[in-house]
Tab-separated table of C-alpha atoms and ligand atoms in Angstrom:
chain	number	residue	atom	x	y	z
B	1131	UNK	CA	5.049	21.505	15.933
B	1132	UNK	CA	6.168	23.602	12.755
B	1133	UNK	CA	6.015	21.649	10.169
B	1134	UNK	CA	5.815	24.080	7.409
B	1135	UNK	CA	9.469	24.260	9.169
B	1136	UNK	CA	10.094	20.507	8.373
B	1137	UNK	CA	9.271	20.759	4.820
B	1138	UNK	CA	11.480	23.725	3.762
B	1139	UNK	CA	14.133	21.003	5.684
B	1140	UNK	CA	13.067	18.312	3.814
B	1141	UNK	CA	12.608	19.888	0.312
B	1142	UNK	CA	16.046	20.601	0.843
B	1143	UNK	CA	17.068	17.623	-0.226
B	1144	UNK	CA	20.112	17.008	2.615
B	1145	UNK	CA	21.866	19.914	1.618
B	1146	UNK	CA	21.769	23.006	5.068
B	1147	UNK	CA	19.576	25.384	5.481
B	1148	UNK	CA	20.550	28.741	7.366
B	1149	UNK	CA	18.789	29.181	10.345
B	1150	UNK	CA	18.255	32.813	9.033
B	1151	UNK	CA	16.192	31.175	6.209
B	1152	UNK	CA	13.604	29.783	8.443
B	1153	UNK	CA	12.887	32.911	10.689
B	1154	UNK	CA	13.522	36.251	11.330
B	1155	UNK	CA	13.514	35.065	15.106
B	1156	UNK	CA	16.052	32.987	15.627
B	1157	UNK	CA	15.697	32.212	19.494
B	1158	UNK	CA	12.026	30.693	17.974
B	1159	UNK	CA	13.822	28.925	14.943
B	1160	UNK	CA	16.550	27.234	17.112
B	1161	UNK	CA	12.863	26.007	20.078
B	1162	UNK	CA	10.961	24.765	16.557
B	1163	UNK	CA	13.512	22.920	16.011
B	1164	UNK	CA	14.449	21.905	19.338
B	1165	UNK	CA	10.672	20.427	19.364
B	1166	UNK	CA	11.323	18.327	16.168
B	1167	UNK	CA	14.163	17.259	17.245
B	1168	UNK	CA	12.642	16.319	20.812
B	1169	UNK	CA	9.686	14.552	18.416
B	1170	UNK	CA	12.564	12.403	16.842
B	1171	UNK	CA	13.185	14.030	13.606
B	1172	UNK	CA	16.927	13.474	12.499
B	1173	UNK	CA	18.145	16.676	11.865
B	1174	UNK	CA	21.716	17.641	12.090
B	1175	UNK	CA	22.937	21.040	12.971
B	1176	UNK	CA	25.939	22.890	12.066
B	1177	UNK	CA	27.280	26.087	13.572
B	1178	UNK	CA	27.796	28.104	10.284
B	1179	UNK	CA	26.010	26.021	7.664
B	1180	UNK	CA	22.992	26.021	9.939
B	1181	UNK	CA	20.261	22.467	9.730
B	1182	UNK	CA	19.633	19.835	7.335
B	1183	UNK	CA	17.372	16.939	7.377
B	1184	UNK	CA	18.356	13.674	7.902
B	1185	UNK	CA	15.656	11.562	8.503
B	1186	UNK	CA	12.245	10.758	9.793
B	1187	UNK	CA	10.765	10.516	13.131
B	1188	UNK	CA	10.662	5.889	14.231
B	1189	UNK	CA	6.882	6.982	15.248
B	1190	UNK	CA	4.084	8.497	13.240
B	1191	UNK	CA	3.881	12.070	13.460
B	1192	UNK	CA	0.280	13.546	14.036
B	1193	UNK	CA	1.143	16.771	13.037
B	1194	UNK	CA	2.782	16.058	10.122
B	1195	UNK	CA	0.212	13.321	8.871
B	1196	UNK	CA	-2.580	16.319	9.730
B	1197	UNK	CA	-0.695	19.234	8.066
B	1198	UNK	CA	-2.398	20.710	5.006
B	1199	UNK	CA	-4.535	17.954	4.327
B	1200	UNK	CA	-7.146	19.132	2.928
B	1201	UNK	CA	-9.234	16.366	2.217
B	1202	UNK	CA	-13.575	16.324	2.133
B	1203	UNK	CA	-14.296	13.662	4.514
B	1204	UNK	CA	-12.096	11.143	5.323
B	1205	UNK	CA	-9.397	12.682	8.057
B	1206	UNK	CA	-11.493	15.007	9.682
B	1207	UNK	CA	-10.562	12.965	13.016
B	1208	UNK	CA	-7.387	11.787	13.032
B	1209	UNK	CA	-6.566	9.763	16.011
B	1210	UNK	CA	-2.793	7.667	16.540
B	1211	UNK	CA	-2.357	5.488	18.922
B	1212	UNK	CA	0.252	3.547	20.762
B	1213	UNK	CA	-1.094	0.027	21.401
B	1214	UNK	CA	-4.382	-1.191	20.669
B	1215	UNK	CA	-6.047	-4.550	20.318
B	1216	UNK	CA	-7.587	-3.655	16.715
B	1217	UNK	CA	-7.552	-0.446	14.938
B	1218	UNK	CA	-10.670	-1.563	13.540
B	1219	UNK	CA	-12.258	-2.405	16.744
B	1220	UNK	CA	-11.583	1.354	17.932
B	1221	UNK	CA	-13.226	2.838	14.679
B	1222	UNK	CA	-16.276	0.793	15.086
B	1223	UNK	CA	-16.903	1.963	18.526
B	1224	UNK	CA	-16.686	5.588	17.502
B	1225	UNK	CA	-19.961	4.538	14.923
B	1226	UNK	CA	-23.063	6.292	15.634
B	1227	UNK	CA	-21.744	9.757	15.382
B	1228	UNK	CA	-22.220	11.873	12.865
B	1229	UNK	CA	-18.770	13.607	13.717
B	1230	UNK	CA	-17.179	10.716	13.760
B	1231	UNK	CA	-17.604	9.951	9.787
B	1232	UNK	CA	-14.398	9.615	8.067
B	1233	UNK	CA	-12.329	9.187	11.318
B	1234	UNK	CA	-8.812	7.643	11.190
B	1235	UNK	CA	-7.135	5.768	13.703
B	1236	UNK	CA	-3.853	4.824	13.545
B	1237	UNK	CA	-1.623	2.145	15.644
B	1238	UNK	CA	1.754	1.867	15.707
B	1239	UNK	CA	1.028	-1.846	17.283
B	1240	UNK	CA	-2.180	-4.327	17.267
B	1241	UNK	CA	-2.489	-6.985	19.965
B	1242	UNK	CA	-5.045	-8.365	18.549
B	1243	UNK	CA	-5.134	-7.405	15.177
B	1244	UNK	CA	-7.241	-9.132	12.372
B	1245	UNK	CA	-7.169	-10.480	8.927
B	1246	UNK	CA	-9.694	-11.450	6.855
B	1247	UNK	CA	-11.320	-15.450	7.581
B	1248	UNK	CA	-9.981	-14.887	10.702
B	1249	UNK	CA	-6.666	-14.622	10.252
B	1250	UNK	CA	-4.828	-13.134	12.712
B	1251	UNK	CA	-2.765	-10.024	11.713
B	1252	UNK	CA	0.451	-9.010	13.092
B	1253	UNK	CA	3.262	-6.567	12.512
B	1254	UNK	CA	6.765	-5.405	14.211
B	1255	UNK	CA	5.511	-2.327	16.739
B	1256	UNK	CA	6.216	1.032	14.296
B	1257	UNK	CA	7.234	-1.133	11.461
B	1258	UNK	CA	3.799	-0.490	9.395
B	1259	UNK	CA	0.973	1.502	8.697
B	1260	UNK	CA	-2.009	0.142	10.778
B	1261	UNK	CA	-5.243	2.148	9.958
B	1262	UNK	CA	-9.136	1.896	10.142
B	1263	UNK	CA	-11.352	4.263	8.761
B	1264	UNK	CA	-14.921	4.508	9.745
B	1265	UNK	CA	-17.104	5.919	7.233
B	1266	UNK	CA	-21.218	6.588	7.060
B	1267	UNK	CA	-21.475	5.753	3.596
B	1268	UNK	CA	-24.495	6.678	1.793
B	1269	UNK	CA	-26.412	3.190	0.442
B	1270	UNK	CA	-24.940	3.310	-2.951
B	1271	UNK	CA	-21.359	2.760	-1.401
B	1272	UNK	CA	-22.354	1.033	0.924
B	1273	UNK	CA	-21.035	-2.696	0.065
B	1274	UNK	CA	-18.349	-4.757	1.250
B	1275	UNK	CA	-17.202	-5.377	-2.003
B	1276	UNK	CA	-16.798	-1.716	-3.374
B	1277	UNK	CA	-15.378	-0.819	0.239
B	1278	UNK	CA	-12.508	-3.791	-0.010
B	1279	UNK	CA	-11.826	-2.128	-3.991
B	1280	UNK	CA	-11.873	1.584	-2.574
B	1281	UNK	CA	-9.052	0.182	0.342
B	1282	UNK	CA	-6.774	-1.532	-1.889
B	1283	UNK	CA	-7.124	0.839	-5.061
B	1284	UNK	CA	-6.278	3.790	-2.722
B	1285	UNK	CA	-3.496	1.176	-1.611
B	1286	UNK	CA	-2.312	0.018	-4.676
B	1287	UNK	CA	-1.326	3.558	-6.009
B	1288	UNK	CA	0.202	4.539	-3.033
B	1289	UNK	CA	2.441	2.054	-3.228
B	1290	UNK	CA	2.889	2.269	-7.055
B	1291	UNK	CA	4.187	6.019	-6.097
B	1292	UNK	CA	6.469	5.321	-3.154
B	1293	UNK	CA	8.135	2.730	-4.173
B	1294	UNK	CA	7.983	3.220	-8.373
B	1295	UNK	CA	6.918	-0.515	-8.930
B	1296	UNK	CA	3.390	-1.879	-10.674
B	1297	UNK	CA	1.200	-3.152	-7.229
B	1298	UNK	CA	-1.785	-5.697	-8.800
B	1299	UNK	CA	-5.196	-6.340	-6.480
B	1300	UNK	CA	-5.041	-9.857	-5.786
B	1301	UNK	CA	-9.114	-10.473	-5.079
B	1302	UNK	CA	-10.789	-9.204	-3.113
B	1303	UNK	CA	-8.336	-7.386	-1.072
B	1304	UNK	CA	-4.743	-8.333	-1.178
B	1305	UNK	CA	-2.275	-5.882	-2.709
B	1306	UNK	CA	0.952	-7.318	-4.430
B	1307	UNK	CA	4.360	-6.701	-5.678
B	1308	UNK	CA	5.734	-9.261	-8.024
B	1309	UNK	CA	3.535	-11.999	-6.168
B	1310	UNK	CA	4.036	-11.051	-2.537
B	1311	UNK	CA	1.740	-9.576	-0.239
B	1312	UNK	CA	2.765	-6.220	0.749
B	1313	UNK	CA	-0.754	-4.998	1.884
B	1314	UNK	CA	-4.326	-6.416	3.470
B	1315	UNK	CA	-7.688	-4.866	3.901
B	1316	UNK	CA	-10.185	-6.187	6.315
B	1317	UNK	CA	-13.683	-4.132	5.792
B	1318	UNK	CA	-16.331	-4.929	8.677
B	1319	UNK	CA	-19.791	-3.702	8.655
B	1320	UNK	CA	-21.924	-2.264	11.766
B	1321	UNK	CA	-23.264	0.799	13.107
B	1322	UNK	CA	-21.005	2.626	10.182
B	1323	UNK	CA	-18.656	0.799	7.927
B	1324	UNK	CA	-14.821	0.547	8.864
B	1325	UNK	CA	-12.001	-0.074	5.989
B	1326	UNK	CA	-8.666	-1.574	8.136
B	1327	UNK	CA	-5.553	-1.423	6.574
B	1328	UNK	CA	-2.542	-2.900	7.228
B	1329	UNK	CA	0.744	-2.367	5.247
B	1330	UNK	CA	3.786	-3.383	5.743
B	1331	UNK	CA	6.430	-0.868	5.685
B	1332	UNK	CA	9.560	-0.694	7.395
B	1333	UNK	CA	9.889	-4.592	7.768
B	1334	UNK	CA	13.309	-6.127	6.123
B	1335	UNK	CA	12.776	-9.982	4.913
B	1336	UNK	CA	13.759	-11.849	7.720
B	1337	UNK	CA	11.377	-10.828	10.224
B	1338	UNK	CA	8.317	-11.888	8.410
B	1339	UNK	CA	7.479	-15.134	10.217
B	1340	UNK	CA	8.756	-18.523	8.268
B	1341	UNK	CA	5.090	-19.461	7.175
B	1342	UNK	CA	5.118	-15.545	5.151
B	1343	UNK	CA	8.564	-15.375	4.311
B	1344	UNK	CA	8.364	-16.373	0.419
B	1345	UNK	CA	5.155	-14.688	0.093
B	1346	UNK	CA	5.128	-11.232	2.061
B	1347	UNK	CA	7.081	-8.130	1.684
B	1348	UNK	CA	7.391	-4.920	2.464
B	1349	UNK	CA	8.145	-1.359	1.030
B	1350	UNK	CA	11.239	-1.153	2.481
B	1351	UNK	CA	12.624	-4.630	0.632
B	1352	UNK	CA	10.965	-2.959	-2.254
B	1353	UNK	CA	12.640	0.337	-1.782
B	1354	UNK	CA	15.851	-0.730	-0.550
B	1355	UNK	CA	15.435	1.792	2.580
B	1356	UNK	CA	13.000	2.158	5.538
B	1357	UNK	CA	10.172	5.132	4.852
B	1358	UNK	CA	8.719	7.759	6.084
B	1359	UNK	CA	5.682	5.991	7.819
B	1360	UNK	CA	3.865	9.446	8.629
B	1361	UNK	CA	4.268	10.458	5.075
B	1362	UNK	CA	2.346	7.191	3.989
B	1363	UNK	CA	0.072	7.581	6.218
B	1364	UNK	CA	-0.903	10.655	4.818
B	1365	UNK	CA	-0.591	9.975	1.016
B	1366	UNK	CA	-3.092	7.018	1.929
B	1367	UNK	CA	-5.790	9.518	3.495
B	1368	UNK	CA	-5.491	11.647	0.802
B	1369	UNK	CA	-5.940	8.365	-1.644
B	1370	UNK	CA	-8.624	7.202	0.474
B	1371	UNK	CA	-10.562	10.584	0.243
B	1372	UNK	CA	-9.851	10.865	-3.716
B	1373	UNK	CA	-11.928	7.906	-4.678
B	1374	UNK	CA	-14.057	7.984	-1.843
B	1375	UNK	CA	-15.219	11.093	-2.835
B	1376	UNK	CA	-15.353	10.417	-6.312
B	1377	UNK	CA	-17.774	7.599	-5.415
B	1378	UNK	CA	-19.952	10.436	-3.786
B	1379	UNK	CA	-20.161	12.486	-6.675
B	1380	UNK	CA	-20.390	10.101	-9.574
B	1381	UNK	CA	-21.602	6.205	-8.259
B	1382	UNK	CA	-19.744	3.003	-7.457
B	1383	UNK	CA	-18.943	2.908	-11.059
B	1384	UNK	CA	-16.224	5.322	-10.650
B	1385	UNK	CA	-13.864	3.523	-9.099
B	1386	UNK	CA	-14.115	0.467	-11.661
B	1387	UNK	CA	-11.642	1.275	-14.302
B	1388	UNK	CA	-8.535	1.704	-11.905
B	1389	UNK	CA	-9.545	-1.280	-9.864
B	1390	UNK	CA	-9.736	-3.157	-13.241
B	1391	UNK	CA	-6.730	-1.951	-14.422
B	1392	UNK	CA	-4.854	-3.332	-10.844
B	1393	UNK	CA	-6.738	-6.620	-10.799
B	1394	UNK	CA	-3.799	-9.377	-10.920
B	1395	UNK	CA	-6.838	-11.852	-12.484
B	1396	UNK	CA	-8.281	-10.019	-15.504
B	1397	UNK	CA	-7.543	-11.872	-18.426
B	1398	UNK	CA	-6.621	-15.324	-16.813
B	1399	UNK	CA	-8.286	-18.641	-16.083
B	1400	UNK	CA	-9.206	-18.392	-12.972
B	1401	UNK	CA	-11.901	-20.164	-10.939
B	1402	UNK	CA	-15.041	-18.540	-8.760
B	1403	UNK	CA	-16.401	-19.916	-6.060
B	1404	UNK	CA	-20.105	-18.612	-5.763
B	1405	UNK	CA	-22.923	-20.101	-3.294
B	1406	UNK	CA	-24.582	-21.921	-5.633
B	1407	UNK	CA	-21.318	-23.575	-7.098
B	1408	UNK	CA	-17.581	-23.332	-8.751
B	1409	UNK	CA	-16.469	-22.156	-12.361
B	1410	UNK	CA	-13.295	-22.203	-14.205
B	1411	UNK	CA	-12.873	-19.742	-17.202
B	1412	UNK	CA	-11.207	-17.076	-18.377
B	1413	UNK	CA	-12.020	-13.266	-16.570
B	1414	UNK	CA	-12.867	-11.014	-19.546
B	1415	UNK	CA	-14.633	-8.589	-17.832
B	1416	UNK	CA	-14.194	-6.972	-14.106
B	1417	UNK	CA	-16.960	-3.949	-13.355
B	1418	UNK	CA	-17.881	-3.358	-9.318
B	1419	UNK	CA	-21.216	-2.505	-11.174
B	1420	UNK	CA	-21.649	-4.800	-14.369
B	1421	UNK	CA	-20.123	-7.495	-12.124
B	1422	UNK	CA	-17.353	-10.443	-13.977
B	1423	UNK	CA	-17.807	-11.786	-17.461
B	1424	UNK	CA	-16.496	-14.734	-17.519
B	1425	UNK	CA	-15.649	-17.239	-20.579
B	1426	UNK	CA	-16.493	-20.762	-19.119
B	1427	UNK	CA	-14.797	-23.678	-20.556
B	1428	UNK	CA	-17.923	-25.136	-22.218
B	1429	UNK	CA	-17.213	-21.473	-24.079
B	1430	UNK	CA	-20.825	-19.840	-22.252
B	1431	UNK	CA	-19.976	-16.400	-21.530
B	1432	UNK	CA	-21.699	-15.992	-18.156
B	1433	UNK	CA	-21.688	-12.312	-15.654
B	1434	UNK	CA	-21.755	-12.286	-11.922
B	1435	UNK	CA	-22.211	-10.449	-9.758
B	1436	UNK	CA	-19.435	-9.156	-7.409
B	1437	UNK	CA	-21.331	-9.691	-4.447
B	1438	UNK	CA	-21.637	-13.220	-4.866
B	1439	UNK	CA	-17.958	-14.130	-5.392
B	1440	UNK	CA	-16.968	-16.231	-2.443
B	1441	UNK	CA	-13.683	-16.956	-3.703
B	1442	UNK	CA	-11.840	-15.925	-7.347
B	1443	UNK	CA	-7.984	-17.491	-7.817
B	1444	UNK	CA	-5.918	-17.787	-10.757
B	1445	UNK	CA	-5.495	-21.504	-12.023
B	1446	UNK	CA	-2.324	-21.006	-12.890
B	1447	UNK	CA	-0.763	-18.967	-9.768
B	1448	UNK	CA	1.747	-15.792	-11.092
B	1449	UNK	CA	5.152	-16.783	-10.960
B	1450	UNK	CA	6.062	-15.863	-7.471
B	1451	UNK	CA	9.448	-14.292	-7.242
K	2395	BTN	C1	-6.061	-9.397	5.326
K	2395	BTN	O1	-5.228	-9.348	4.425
K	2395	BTN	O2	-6.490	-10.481	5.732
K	2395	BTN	C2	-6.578	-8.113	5.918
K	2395	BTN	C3	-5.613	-7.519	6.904
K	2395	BTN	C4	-6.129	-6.229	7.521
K	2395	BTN	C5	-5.237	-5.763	8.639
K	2395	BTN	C6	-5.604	-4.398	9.138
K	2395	BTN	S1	-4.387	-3.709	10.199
K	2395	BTN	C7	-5.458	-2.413	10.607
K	2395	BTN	C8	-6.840	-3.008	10.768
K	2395	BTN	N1	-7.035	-3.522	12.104
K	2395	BTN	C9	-7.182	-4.833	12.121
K	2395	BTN	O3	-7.352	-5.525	13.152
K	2395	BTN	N2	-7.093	-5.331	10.877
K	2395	BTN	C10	-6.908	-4.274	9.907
């Protein structure tokens, strides 16, 4: 598929292209586009104006998600799929491959998709993006904790840029809008380590099931208009790589001052469950490295580790809206 093709149609903003604008062979132009259209590309075609772009394809595009992506590691494999019990289920078993490190698979439906505490996850067939990413991370990367922050940093600001709003990183791995849930990450540990994402895209209000209808949403409801899902997709690799990569080159540490700056908790009383007992105070600190600081209060300022926070929740709840 052309879809250096699709962009000049798409940077065009809606207005037409002429088909002499897009190649000097126009018997090739008028197959290329014949083959979008075919993919399910809205495009609408005019016999003197020439084409203009009217939409995306309803299922994710492989092509399009692959083209120019240029990232170090994670995307190498991209693999989409139609139906599958768990994205993250299909990542695992491609573990044990060197190869296979930084593959992406994509769903446009679970059957048996999970959440985290075994929750069950579920989503409208091509309404979301649905992706697992296995990676062989080296030691220093290598825990759940910095895994869940990497997944819903890379998230968080690709949300922040689609849909111009301020997504927070409600712990460990929910990311919000305004209070309600627009995104999950489930990160499960074996042979390699998998990050699963699920976000809810193209999913208006009502079709969130009554027990998630005050507290879920989606970046259509926040957009006002269904997106591009393939586009997402992509600007979540690229994310994903970023601060993966990052990690690589400079420690765990360098992911801690965006994931701070998201947290929905810093500042507030919250409490924190730990094995060896609760706490209420106030979060002063985050750091995926220097752990929590928090203000107990008795006034002790006490740190702990990330790794041994069971459970962290705001005493007073944000106003849900
Ligand atoms: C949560 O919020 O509890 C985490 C949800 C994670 C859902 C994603 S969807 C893709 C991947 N495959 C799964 O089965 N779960 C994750």
């Amino acid at each position: 598929m052309n879809i250096s093709l699709l962009r000049r149609l798409c940077d065009a903003n809606g207005q037409f292209v002429a088909l002499a604008q897009l190649g000097e062979d126009i018997d090739r132009v008028h197959a290329e586009l014949d083959e979008l259209d075919d993919f399910g590309f809205a495009l609408e075609r005019h016999p003197y104006y020439g084409v203009a772009y009217r939409g995306p394809a309803e299922r994710l595009c492989p092509d399009q998600i692959e083209h120019e992506l240029q990232t170090q590691r994670i995307g190498r494999r991209i693999a989409v799929w139609n139906r599958v019990a768990s994205t993250n289920d299909l990542a695992a078993s491609a573990a044990g491959s060197s190869s296979n490190d930084g593959l992406v698979i994509l769903a446009e439906e679970q059957w048996a998709g999970r959440g985290r505490l075994g929750r069950q996850w579920s989503a409208p067939a091509r309404s979301s993006v649905l992706m697992s990413v296995l990676l062989d991370t080296p030691s220093t990367l290598d825990s759940t904790s910095w895994l869940t922050a990497l997944g819903a940093v890379a998230v968080a600001e690709v949300v922040a840029r689609f849909s111009g709003r301020e997504p927070r990183i409600k712990w460990p791995n929910d990311v919000r809008v305004d209070g309600r849930k627009v995104a999950g990450i489930l990160v499960e540990r074996g042979l390699g380590a998998v990050i699963g994402i699920g976000l809810n895209v193209n999913i208006p209000q009502e079709s969130f099931p009554d027990e998630l209808i005050r507290s879920a949403s989606s970046l259509q409801i926040l957009c006002g208009a269904p997106l591009d899902r393939s586009e997402l997709a992509r600007a979540l690799i690229r994310e994903l790589d970023h601060w993966y990569d990052l990690g690589i080159l400079h420690g765990p540490g360098s992911l801690s001052a965006r994931w701070r700056a998201l947290s929905e908790h810093l500042g507030r009383t919250v409490n924190v469950k730990m094995p060896t007992g609760s706490l209420a105070g106030v979060l002063e600190e985050l750091d995926l490295e220097q752990g929590l600081l928090v203000t107990a209060t008795d006034g002790r300022a006490l740190r702990i580790n990330v790794s041994d926070v069971l459970a962290l929740t705001a005493v007073e709840p944000a106003a849900d809206v």
